[in-house]
XYZ file of C-alpha atoms in Angstrom:
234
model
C 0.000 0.000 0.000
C 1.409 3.551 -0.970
C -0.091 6.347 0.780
C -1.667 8.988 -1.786
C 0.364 12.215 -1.831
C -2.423 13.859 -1.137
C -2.909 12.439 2.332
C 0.331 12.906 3.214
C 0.313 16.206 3.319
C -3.394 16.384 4.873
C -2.187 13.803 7.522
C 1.082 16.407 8.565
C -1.326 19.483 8.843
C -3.745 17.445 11.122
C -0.521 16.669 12.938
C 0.926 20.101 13.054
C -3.009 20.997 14.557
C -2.893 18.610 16.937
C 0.378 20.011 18.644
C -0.438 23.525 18.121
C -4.180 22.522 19.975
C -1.875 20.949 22.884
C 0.413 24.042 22.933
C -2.710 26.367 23.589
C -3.942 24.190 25.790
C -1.423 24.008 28.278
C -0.750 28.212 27.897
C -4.376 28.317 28.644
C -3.763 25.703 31.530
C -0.813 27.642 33.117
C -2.673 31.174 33.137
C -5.179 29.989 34.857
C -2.993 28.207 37.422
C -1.038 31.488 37.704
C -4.024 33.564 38.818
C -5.975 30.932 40.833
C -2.145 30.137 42.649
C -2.533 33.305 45.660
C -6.337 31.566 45.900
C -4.787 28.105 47.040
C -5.002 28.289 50.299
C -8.863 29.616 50.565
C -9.225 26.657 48.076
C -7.412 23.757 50.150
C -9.409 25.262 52.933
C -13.052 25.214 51.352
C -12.062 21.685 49.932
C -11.393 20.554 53.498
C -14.954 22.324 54.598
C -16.887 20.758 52.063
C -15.381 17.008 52.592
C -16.616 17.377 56.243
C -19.672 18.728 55.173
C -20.015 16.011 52.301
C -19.418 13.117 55.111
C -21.832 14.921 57.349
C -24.764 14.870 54.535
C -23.874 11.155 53.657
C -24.328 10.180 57.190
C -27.408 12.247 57.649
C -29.017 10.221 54.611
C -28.265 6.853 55.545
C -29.794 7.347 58.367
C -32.983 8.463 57.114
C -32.817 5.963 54.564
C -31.821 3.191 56.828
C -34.652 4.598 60.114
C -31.066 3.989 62.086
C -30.662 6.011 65.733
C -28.062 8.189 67.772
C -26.805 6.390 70.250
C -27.918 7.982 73.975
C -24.336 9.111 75.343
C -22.954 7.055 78.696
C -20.401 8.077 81.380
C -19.496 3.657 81.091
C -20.288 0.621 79.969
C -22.800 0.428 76.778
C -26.868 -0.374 76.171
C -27.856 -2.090 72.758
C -31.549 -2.526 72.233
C -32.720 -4.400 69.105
C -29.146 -3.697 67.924
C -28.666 -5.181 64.308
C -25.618 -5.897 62.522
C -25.253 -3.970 59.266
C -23.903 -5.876 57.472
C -26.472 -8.624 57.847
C -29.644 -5.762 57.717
C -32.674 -6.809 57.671
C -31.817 -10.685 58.141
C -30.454 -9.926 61.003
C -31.582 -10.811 64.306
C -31.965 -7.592 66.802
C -29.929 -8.313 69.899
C -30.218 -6.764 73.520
C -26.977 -6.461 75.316
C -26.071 -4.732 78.728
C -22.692 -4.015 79.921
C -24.023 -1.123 83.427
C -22.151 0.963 85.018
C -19.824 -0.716 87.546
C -19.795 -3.898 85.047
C -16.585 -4.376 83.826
C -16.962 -7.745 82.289
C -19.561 -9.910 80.457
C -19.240 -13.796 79.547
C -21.847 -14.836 76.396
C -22.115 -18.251 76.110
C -24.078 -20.253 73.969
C -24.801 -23.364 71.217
C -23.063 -23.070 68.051
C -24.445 -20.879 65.547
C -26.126 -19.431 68.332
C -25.091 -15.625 67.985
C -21.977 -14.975 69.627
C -19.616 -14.284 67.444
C -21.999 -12.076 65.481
C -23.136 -10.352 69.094
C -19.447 -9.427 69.952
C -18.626 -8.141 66.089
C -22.197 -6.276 66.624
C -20.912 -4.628 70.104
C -17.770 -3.189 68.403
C -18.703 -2.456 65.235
C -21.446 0.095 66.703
C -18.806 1.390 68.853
C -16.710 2.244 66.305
C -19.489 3.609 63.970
C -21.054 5.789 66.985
C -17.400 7.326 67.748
C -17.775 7.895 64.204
C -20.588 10.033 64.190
C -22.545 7.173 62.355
C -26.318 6.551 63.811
C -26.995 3.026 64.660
C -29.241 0.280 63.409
C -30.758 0.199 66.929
C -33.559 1.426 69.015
C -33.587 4.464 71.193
C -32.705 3.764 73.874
C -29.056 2.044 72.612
C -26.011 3.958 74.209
C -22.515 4.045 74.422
C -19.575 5.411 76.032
C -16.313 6.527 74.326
C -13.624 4.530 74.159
C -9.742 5.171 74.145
C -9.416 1.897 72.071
C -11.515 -1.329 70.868
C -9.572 -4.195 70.613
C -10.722 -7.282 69.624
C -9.038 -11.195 69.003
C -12.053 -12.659 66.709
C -10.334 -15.462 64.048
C -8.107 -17.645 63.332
C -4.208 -16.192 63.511
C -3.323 -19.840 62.737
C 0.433 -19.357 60.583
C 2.358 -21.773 59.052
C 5.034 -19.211 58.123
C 5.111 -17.727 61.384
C 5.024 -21.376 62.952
C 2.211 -20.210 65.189
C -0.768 -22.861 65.950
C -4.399 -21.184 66.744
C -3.602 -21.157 70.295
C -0.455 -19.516 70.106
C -1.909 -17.055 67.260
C -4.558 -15.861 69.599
C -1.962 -15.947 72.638
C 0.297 -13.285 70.737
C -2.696 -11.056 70.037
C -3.842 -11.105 73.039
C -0.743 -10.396 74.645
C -0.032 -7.479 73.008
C -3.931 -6.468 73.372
C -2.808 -6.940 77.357
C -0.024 -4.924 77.030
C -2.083 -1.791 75.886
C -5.374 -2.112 77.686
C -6.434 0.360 80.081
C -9.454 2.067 81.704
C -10.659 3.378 78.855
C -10.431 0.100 76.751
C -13.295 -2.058 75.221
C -11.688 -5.167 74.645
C -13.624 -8.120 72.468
C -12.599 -11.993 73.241
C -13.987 -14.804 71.074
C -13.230 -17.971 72.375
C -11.205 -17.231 74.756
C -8.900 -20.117 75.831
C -9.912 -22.262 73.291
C -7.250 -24.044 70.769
C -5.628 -25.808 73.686
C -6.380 -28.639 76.215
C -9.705 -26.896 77.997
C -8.286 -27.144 80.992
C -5.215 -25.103 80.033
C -6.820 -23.018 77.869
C -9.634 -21.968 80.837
C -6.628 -21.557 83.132
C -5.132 -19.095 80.982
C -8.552 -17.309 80.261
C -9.142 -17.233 84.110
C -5.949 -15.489 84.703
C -6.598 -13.349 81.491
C -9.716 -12.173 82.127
C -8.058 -11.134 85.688
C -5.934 -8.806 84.074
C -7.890 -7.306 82.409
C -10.310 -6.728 85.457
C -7.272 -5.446 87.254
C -6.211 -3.214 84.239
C -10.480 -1.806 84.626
C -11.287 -1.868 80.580
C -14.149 -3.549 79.524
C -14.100 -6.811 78.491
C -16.763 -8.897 76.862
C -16.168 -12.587 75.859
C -17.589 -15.989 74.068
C -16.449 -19.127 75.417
C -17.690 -22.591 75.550
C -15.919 -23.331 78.376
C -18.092 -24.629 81.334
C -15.261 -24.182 83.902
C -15.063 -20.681 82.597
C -19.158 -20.251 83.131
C -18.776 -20.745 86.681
C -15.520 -18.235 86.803
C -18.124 -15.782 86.111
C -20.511 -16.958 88.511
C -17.916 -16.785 91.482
């Protein structure tokens, strides 16, 4: 194929248009960044404004659009009342959990696929989301108070590279969880002191949950653990 002579030439004007269009572009581009450059910081600062007031209106929203609630706020501890999960939303199952002032630990135990799990990823989930500014999938009278930190162990931290079983996996979490705890903790077990002989494991737990009683955060736990059941009871 040879290329008429005629399009040749056509072809190297179109080119020659082309980078003259670019050239005029970027003149245009750079005079307007030269007189909006003393505005930048009025700009940086109204694009700052209206990202707060952007998350504020998306909030606002889903809540109306969701018939979520403002958590009440609490000196301690936490109320949930018909708390849902959202991910699970309308399939979920509302909940009713209590941790009152002068409580500083609760024990949820249970069947399997009874809830608990799902109940302790509930509890700090809307923590997080009301220190957030996020209403709640809740009723009214739901409450919180605000937390330093929320730590939670919920998994597996099973690792063959790391050569650490479940039980050690969860031990090393939990240990450094330990380390950092204090009175203005919410701290979230699952299964605590399971992965092990249960004997072990619930003596560990026992002198765990300890700890944390001594450190004063606020612990809540699953367990299946019977000996562990009557830990709480004594």
């Amino acid at each position: 194929f040879v290329e008429p002579e005629e399009l040749v030439q056509k072809n190297n004007e179109l080119v020659e248009e082309e980078a003259k269009y670019r050239m005029e572009l970027a003149r245009i581009l750079r005079d307007a960044t030269a007189r909006l450059l003393p505005e930048a910081p009025g700009i940086e600062a109204a694009r700052a404004a209206m990202a707060v007031l952007d998350g504020l209106y998306a909030r606002a929203r889903h809540a109306a659009a969701e018939g979520h609630v403002m958590a009440r706020d609490l000196g301690e501890g936490f109320v949930l009342r018909r708390a849902r999960h959202p991910l699970l939303g309308r399939r979920a199952v509302p909940i009713d959990v209590e941790l009152p002032e002068g409580t500083r630990t609760l024990i949820i135990t249970g069947p399997n696929t009874g809830g608990k799990t799902v109940t302790l990823k509930t509890i700090g989930l809307l923590a997080m989301m009301n220190q957030f500014g996020l209403a709640l999938p809740a009723a009214p009278e739901t409450g919180f108070a605000v937390f330093g930190e929320v730590y939670a162990d919920i998994g597996d931290e099973q690792s063959i590279d790391q050569s650490l079983s479940t039980f050690s996996g969860h031990m090393r979490v939990i240990g450094d969880i330990a380390a950092k705890a204090d009175g203005r903790s919410l701290v979230l077990l699952d299964e605590l002191g399971s992965g092990t002989d249960p004997e072990e494991g619930c003596a560990v737990a026992m002198s765990l949950l300890d700890w944390f009683i001594g450190s004063g955060c606020l612990t809540v736990l699953t367990t299946h653990h019977g000996i562990l059941k009557n830990y709480g009871y004594s």
